[in-house]
């Protein structure tokens, strides 16, 4: 790991601290080099790739992108811009901590998102095992990676049934996992799909920066999420999907394709 790479990771980590509640760190999600350049040209100081957006751009279902394709796509994004890039690594592609960190650092990225469930089986990882895995990633990376630990209790497994009692159990489990992951050395936690009204409680109880996603245009804005205790805002595949929708609208304005004789 080069000195400049470590310095970039430290600068990216510093972006998560000392922020005003009205101005959380907003990280658009590029899916290729062109979208990455567009977001940087718009003035954003850092980016966070979405696994679903990259998967779709490469022709894969979310959760089924081969590791080599994902790392290659990330490397192209990183080469295209001069700002820190964090990468959604899903659940890690079955790689051990050493290989995962090595392959990520080879792309030039300075952050990663690791989730505690399997996208295909929908099963939550054991929280102790996940904390150990995150600690191993931290040990391999040192301070050269900003680690965002996704917490999937609101999205997967026994807690994700939708009733009030299940939501409370999901919140309690998220706090337990978040504290364990913080103790393992992660920089940020991401309780995906947590109801907005629970975000202040989660942020206060876990005690490190919290990531939330602005998945829908009619949902809480980044500023509103900041006022709820969120430090970092991402978008999942939303920006990719809205761009594709705009492309379909544009294609429709061009008229039907000529028929083949």
CSV table of C-alpha atoms in Angstrom, one decimal:
chain,number,residue,atom,x,y,z
A,1,UNK,CA,0.0,0.0,0.0
A,2,UNK,CA,1.5,3.3,-1.1
A,3,UNK,CA,1.8,6.3,1.2
A,4,UNK,CA,-0.5,8.3,-1.1
A,5,UNK,CA,-3.2,5.6,-1.0
A,6,UNK,CA,-3.1,5.6,2.8
A,7,UNK,CA,-3.3,9.4,2.8
A,8,UNK,CA,-6.4,9.2,0.5
A,9,UNK,CA,-8.1,6.7,2.8
A,10,UNK,CA,-7.4,8.9,5.8
A,11,UNK,CA,-8.8,11.9,4.0
A,12,UNK,CA,-11.9,9.9,3.1
A,13,UNK,CA,-12.3,8.8,6.7
A,14,UNK,CA,-12.1,12.4,7.9
A,15,UNK,CA,-15.0,13.3,5.6
A,16,UNK,CA,-17.2,11.2,8.0
A,17,UNK,CA,-16.4,13.3,11.0
A,18,UNK,CA,-17.2,16.8,12.2
A,19,UNK,CA,-20.1,17.2,9.9
A,20,UNK,CA,-23.1,19.6,10.4
A,21,UNK,CA,-26.4,17.7,10.8
A,22,UNK,CA,-27.7,19.5,7.7
A,23,UNK,CA,-24.8,18.4,5.5
A,24,UNK,CA,-24.1,14.6,5.7
A,25,UNK,CA,-21.5,13.1,3.4
A,26,UNK,CA,-23.4,12.5,0.1
A,27,UNK,CA,-21.9,9.7,-2.1
A,28,UNK,CA,-23.4,9.2,-5.5
A,29,UNK,CA,-23.1,5.7,-6.9
A,30,UNK,CA,-21.3,5.3,-10.3
A,31,UNK,CA,-21.7,2.2,-12.3
A,32,UNK,CA,-19.0,2.9,-14.9
A,33,UNK,CA,-16.3,5.4,-15.7
A,34,UNK,CA,-18.6,7.8,-17.5
A,35,UNK,CA,-21.1,8.1,-14.6
A,36,UNK,CA,-18.2,8.5,-12.2
A,37,UNK,CA,-16.9,11.5,-14.2
A,38,UNK,CA,-20.3,13.0,-14.3
A,39,UNK,CA,-20.7,12.9,-10.6
A,40,UNK,CA,-17.3,14.3,-9.9
A,41,UNK,CA,-17.9,17.1,-12.5
A,42,UNK,CA,-21.1,17.9,-10.5
A,43,UNK,CA,-18.8,18.6,-7.5
A,44,UNK,CA,-19.1,15.5,-5.3
A,45,UNK,CA,-15.9,14.9,-3.3
A,46,UNK,CA,-16.1,11.1,-3.2
A,47,UNK,CA,-18.1,8.2,-4.6
A,48,UNK,CA,-19.6,4.9,-3.5
A,49,UNK,CA,-20.3,2.2,-6.1
A,50,UNK,CA,-23.5,0.2,-5.9
A,51,UNK,CA,-23.2,-3.5,-6.5
A,52,UNK,CA,-26.7,-3.6,-8.2
A,53,UNK,CA,-25.9,-0.8,-10.6
A,54,UNK,CA,-22.6,-2.3,-11.6
A,55,UNK,CA,-24.2,-5.7,-12.0
A,56,UNK,CA,-26.9,-4.4,-14.2
A,57,UNK,CA,-24.5,-2.4,-16.3
A,58,UNK,CA,-22.5,-5.6,-16.9
A,59,UNK,CA,-25.6,-7.7,-17.6
A,60,UNK,CA,-25.7,-9.6,-14.4
A,61,UNK,CA,-28.4,-10.0,-11.7
A,62,UNK,CA,-27.5,-8.3,-8.4
A,63,UNK,CA,-25.5,-10.8,-6.3
A,64,UNK,CA,-24.3,-12.8,-9.3
A,65,UNK,CA,-21.5,-10.6,-10.6
A,66,UNK,CA,-18.2,-12.7,-10.7
A,67,UNK,CA,-15.6,-11.2,-8.5
A,68,UNK,CA,-13.1,-10.6,-11.4
A,69,UNK,CA,-15.8,-8.6,-13.3
A,70,UNK,CA,-16.6,-6.5,-10.3
A,71,UNK,CA,-13.0,-5.7,-9.5
A,72,UNK,CA,-12.3,-4.9,-13.1
A,73,UNK,CA,-15.3,-2.5,-13.3
A,74,UNK,CA,-14.2,-0.8,-10.0
A,75,UNK,CA,-10.7,-0.3,-11.4
A,76,UNK,CA,-12.1,1.4,-14.4
A,77,UNK,CA,-14.1,3.7,-12.2
A,78,UNK,CA,-11.2,4.6,-10.0
A,79,UNK,CA,-8.9,5.3,-12.9
A,80,UNK,CA,-11.5,7.7,-14.3
A,81,UNK,CA,-11.6,10.1,-11.3
A,82,UNK,CA,-9.4,11.8,-8.8
A,83,UNK,CA,-11.6,11.5,-5.8
A,84,UNK,CA,-11.9,8.7,-3.2
A,85,UNK,CA,-14.0,5.7,-4.2
A,86,UNK,CA,-15.7,3.2,-1.9
A,87,UNK,CA,-16.8,-0.1,-3.3
A,88,UNK,CA,-19.8,-2.3,-2.5
A,89,UNK,CA,-18.3,-5.7,-2.2
A,90,UNK,CA,-21.5,-7.4,-1.3
A,91,UNK,CA,-20.7,-10.2,1.1
A,92,UNK,CA,-17.1,-10.5,-0.1
A,93,UNK,CA,-17.3,-13.1,-2.9
A,94,UNK,CA,-16.1,-15.9,-0.7
A,95,UNK,CA,-12.6,-14.4,-0.5
A,96,UNK,CA,-10.6,-14.5,2.7
A,97,UNK,CA,-9.7,-11.2,4.3
A,98,UNK,CA,-6.2,-11.1,2.8
A,99,UNK,CA,-7.2,-11.7,-0.8
A,100,UNK,CA,-10.2,-9.4,-0.5
A,101,UNK,CA,-8.1,-6.5,0.8
A,102,UNK,CA,-5.3,-7.1,-1.7
A,103,UNK,CA,-7.7,-7.2,-4.7
A,104,UNK,CA,-9.6,-4.2,-3.6
A,105,UNK,CA,-6.4,-2.1,-3.0
A,106,UNK,CA,-5.1,-3.1,-6.4
A,107,UNK,CA,-8.1,-1.2,-7.9
A,108,UNK,CA,-7.1,2.0,-6.1
A,109,UNK,CA,-10.3,2.1,-4.1
A,110,UNK,CA,-10.0,3.4,-0.5
A,111,UNK,CA,-13.2,2.1,1.0
A,112,UNK,CA,-15.6,-0.8,1.0
A,113,UNK,CA,-19.1,-1.9,1.9
A,114,UNK,CA,-19.4,-5.4,3.3
A,115,UNK,CA,-22.9,-6.9,4.1
A,116,UNK,CA,-23.7,-9.4,6.8
A,117,UNK,CA,-26.1,-11.5,4.7
A,118,UNK,CA,-25.9,-13.5,1.5
A,119,UNK,CA,-27.7,-11.9,-1.4
A,120,UNK,CA,-28.7,-15.2,-2.9
A,121,UNK,CA,-29.6,-17.3,0.2
A,122,UNK,CA,-31.0,-14.3,2.1
A,123,UNK,CA,-29.4,-15.7,5.2
A,124,UNK,CA,-28.0,-13.4,7.9
A,125,UNK,CA,-24.5,-14.2,9.0
A,126,UNK,CA,-23.8,-15.0,12.6
A,127,UNK,CA,-22.9,-11.6,14.2
A,128,UNK,CA,-19.8,-13.0,16.1
A,129,UNK,CA,-18.5,-14.6,12.9
A,130,UNK,CA,-19.1,-11.4,10.9
A,131,UNK,CA,-17.4,-9.3,13.5
A,132,UNK,CA,-14.4,-11.6,13.4
A,133,UNK,CA,-14.4,-11.3,9.6
A,134,UNK,CA,-14.5,-7.5,9.7
A,135,UNK,CA,-11.7,-7.5,12.3
A,136,UNK,CA,-9.6,-9.6,9.9
A,137,UNK,CA,-10.3,-7.1,7.1
A,138,UNK,CA,-9.3,-4.3,9.3
A,139,UNK,CA,-6.1,-6.1,10.4
A,140,UNK,CA,-5.1,-6.7,6.7
A,141,UNK,CA,-6.0,-3.2,5.6
A,142,UNK,CA,-4.7,-1.1,8.5
A,143,UNK,CA,-6.0,2.4,8.1
A,144,UNK,CA,-5.8,2.1,4.3
A,145,UNK,CA,-9.5,1.3,3.9
A,146,UNK,CA,-12.6,2.9,5.2
A,147,UNK,CA,-14.9,0.0,6.1
A,148,UNK,CA,-18.7,0.4,6.0
A,149,UNK,CA,-20.4,-2.6,7.6
A,150,UNK,CA,-23.9,-3.2,6.3
A,151,UNK,CA,-26.4,-4.5,8.8
A,152,UNK,CA,-29.2,-6.5,7.2
A,153,UNK,CA,-31.5,-7.2,10.1
A,154,UNK,CA,-34.3,-5.0,8.5
A,155,UNK,CA,-33.8,-6.7,5.1
A,156,UNK,CA,-33.2,-10.4,5.7
A,157,UNK,CA,-33.9,-13.3,7.9
A,158,UNK,CA,-36.3,-13.8,10.8
A,159,UNK,CA,-36.6,-10.1,11.6
A,160,UNK,CA,-37.7,-8.8,8.2
A,161,UNK,CA,-41.4,-9.7,8.4
A,162,UNK,CA,-42.8,-6.2,8.6
A,163,UNK,CA,-44.8,-6.1,11.8
A,164,UNK,CA,-44.1,-3.7,14.7
A,165,UNK,CA,-42.7,-6.5,16.9
A,166,UNK,CA,-40.4,-7.7,14.1
A,167,UNK,CA,-39.2,-4.1,13.5
A,168,UNK,CA,-38.3,-3.7,17.2
A,169,UNK,CA,-36.4,-7.0,17.2
A,170,UNK,CA,-34.6,-6.0,14.0
A,171,UNK,CA,-33.6,-2.7,15.7
A,172,UNK,CA,-32.3,-4.5,18.8
A,173,UNK,CA,-30.4,-6.9,16.6
A,174,UNK,CA,-29.0,-4.0,14.5
A,175,UNK,CA,-27.7,-2.3,17.6
A,176,UNK,CA,-26.1,-5.5,18.9
A,177,UNK,CA,-24.4,-6.1,15.5
A,178,UNK,CA,-23.5,-2.5,15.1
A,179,UNK,CA,-21.7,-2.4,18.4
A,180,UNK,CA,-19.9,-5.6,17.7
A,181,UNK,CA,-18.8,-4.3,14.3
A,182,UNK,CA,-17.6,-1.0,15.8
A,183,UNK,CA,-15.6,-3.0,18.3
A,184,UNK,CA,-14.1,-4.9,15.3
A,185,UNK,CA,-12.8,-1.6,13.9
A,186,UNK,CA,-15.2,-0.6,11.2
A,187,UNK,CA,-15.6,3.1,10.4
A,188,UNK,CA,-19.3,3.2,9.6
A,189,UNK,CA,-22.4,1.0,9.8
A,190,UNK,CA,-25.2,0.8,7.3
A,191,UNK,CA,-28.5,-0.5,8.7
A,192,UNK,CA,-30.1,-0.9,5.3
A,193,UNK,CA,-33.9,-0.3,5.2
A,194,UNK,CA,-34.1,0.9,8.8
A,195,UNK,CA,-37.2,3.0,9.1
A,196,UNK,CA,-36.2,6.7,9.2
A,197,UNK,CA,-37.8,7.2,12.7
A,198,UNK,CA,-35.4,4.6,14.1
A,199,UNK,CA,-32.2,6.2,12.7
A,200,UNK,CA,-31.6,8.6,15.7
A,201,UNK,CA,-31.9,5.6,18.1
A,202,UNK,CA,-29.5,3.5,16.0
A,203,UNK,CA,-27.0,6.3,15.6
A,204,UNK,CA,-27.0,7.1,19.4
A,205,UNK,CA,-26.8,3.4,20.5
A,206,UNK,CA,-24.1,2.3,18.0
A,207,UNK,CA,-21.9,5.3,18.5
A,208,UNK,CA,-20.1,5.5,15.1
A,209,UNK,CA,-21.1,7.1,11.8
A,210,UNK,CA,-24.2,5.7,10.2
A,211,UNK,CA,-24.9,5.3,6.5
A,212,UNK,CA,-28.5,5.5,5.2
A,213,UNK,CA,-29.7,5.3,1.6
A,214,UNK,CA,-31.9,7.7,-0.2
A,215,UNK,CA,-33.5,5.0,-2.3
A,216,UNK,CA,-36.6,6.9,-3.5
A,217,UNK,CA,-37.1,10.5,-4.8
A,218,UNK,CA,-40.1,10.8,-2.5
A,219,UNK,CA,-38.3,9.5,0.6
A,220,UNK,CA,-36.2,11.6,3.1
A,221,UNK,CA,-33.7,13.9,1.4
A,222,UNK,CA,-30.0,13.8,2.4
A,223,UNK,CA,-30.5,16.8,4.6
A,224,UNK,CA,-33.5,15.2,6.3
A,225,UNK,CA,-31.5,12.0,6.9
A,226,UNK,CA,-28.7,14.1,8.4
A,227,UNK,CA,-31.1,15.6,10.9
A,228,UNK,CA,-32.0,12.1,11.9
A,229,UNK,CA,-28.4,11.4,12.9
A,230,UNK,CA,-27.1,10.0,9.6
A,231,UNK,CA,-23.5,10.9,8.7
A,232,UNK,CA,-23.3,9.4,5.2
A,233,UNK,CA,-25.9,9.1,2.4
A,234,UNK,CA,-25.7,6.7,-0.5
A,235,UNK,CA,-28.3,5.8,-3.1
A,236,UNK,CA,-28.1,2.1,-3.9
A,237,UNK,CA,-29.0,1.5,-7.6
A,238,UNK,CA,-31.4,4.4,-7.7
A,239,UNK,CA,-29.2,6.7,-9.8
A,240,UNK,CA,-28.5,3.9,-12.3
A,241,UNK,CA,-32.2,3.1,-12.6
A,242,UNK,CA,-33.2,6.7,-13.0
A,243,UNK,CA,-30.6,7.2,-15.7
A,244,UNK,CA,-31.8,4.1,-17.5
A,245,UNK,CA,-35.4,5.4,-17.3
A,246,UNK,CA,-34.3,8.7,-18.8
A,247,UNK,CA,-32.5,6.8,-21.6
A,248,UNK,CA,-35.7,4.8,-22.4
A,249,UNK,CA,-37.7,8.1,-22.5
A,250,UNK,CA,-35.1,9.6,-24.9
A,251,UNK,CA,-35.2,6.4,-27.0
A,252,UNK,CA,-39.0,6.7,-27.2
A,253,UNK,CA,-38.7,10.3,-28.5
A,254,UNK,CA,-36.6,9.0,-31.4
A,255,UNK,CA,-39.5,7.1,-32.8
A,256,UNK,CA,-39.7,3.4,-33.6
A,257,UNK,CA,-36.8,1.6,-35.0
A,258,UNK,CA,-37.0,1.0,-38.8
A,259,UNK,CA,-38.4,-2.4,-39.7
A,260,UNK,CA,-36.1,-4.9,-41.3
A,261,UNK,CA,-37.2,-5.9,-44.8
